[in-house]
Short mmCIF file of C-alpha atoms in Angstrom, two decimals:
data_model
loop_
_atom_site.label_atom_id
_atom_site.label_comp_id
_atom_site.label_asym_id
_atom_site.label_seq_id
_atom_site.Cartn_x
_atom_site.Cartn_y
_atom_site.Cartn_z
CA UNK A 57 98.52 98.67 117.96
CA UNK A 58 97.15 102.37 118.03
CA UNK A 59 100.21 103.01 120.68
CA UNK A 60 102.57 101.52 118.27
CA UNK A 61 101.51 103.66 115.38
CA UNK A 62 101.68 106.80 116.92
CA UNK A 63 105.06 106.21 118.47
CA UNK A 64 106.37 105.14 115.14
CA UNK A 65 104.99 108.72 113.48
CA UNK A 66 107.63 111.07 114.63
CA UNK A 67 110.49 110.71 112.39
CA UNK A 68 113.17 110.77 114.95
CA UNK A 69 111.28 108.14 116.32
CA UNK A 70 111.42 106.51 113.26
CA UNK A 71 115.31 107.04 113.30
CA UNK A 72 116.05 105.55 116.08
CA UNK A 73 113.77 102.24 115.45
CA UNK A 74 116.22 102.23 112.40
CA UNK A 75 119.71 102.34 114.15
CA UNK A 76 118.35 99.83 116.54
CA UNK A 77 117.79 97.78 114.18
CA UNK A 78 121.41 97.10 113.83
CA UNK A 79 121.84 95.99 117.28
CA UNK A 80 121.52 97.50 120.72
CA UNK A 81 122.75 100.80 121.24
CA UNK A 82 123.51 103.22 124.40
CA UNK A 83 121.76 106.31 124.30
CA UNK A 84 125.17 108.47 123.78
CA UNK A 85 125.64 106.69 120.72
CA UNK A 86 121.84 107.00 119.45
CA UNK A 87 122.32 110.72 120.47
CA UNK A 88 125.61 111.19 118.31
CA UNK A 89 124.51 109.58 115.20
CA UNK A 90 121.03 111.51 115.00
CA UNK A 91 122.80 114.65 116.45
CA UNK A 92 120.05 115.22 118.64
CA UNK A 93 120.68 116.24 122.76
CA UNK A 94 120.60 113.31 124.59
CA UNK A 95 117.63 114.75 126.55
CA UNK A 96 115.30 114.86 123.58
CA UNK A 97 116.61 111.52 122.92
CA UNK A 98 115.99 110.10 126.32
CA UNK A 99 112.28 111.77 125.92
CA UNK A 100 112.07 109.61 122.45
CA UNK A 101 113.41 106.48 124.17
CA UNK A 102 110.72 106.93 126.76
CA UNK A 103 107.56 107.12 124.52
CA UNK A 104 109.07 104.07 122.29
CA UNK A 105 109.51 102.00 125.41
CA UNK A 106 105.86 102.96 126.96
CA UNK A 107 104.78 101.79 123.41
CA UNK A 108 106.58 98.75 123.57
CA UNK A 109 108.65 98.72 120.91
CA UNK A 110 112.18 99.37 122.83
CA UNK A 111 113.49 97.94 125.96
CA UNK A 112 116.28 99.21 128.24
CA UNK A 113 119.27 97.71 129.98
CA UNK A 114 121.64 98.52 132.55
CA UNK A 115 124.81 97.97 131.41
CA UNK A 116 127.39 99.73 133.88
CA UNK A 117 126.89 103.41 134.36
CA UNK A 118 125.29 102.83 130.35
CA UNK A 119 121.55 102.66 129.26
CA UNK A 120 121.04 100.22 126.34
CA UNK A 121 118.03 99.63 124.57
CA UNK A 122 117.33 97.21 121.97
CA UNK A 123 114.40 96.61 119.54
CA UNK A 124 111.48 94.42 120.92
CA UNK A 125 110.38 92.25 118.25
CA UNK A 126 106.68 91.58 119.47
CA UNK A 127 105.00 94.94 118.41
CA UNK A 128 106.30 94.98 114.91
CA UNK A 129 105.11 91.31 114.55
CA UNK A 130 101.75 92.59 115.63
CA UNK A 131 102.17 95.46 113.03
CA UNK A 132 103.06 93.06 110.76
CA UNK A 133 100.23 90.61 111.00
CA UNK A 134 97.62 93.97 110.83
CA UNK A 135 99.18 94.94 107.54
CA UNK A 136 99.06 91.34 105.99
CA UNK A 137 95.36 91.47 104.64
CA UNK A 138 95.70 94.85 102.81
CA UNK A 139 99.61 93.40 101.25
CA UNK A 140 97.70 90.32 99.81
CA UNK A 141 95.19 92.42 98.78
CA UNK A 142 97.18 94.92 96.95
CA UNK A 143 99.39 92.09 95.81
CA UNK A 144 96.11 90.28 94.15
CA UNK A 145 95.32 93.43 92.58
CA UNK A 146 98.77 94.07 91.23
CA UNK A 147 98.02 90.84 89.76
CA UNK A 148 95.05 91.27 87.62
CA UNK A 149 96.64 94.67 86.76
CA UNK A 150 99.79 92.45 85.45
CA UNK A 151 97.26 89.94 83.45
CA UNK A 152 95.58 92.75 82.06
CA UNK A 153 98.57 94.48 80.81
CA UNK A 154 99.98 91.39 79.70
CA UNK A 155 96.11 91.04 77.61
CA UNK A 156 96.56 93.82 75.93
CA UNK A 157 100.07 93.49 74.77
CA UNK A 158 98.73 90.43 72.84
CA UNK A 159 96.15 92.66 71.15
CA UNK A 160 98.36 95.08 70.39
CA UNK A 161 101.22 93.05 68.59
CA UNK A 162 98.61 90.71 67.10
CA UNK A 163 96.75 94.07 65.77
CA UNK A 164 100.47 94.99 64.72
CA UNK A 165 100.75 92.01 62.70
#
């Protein structure tokens, strides 16, 4: 999870989790639409694969990589707790809004 995280912190990072997204992509391409040098790209690739989250194939004289869907599930299931939890408290925030609405337009009336 911790390896996840971090990988996921750098925002080119982030960029390229978000192109792949969209489907498998050769590193040329990923390197043209971020305009970054393939290099740095390649270096990015690297520390998202060692975390899991990317995998490459050899296609030709082509690297692809493609998302890997099991660290982001893992991601996903850590978060779940503290969604439900904000989502319960966005729900007694709601009821008490909607409380005092009634106060007001019966005070109103």
């Amino acid at each position: 999870m911790y390896k996840t995280m971090s990988a996921l912190a750098e925002p080119h990072r982030m960029s390229i989790m978000q192109l792949l997204r969209d489907g498998p992509r050769p590193v040329g391409e990923i390197a043209d639409r971020l305009r970054l040098h393939q290099p740095q790209v390649s270096k990015h690739l690297r520390v998202l694969s060692d975390a899991g989250l990317v995998e490459m194939n050899p296609a030709a004289n082509r690297r692809i990589y493609k998302l890997r869907p099991q660290p982001l599930q893992e991601l996903d299931k850590w978060l779940d707790p503290f969604r439900k939890m904000w989502e319960e408290r966005f729900d007694r925030l709601d009821e008490y809004l909607q409380e005092l609405q009634k106060k007001d337009s019966s005070q109103h009336h």
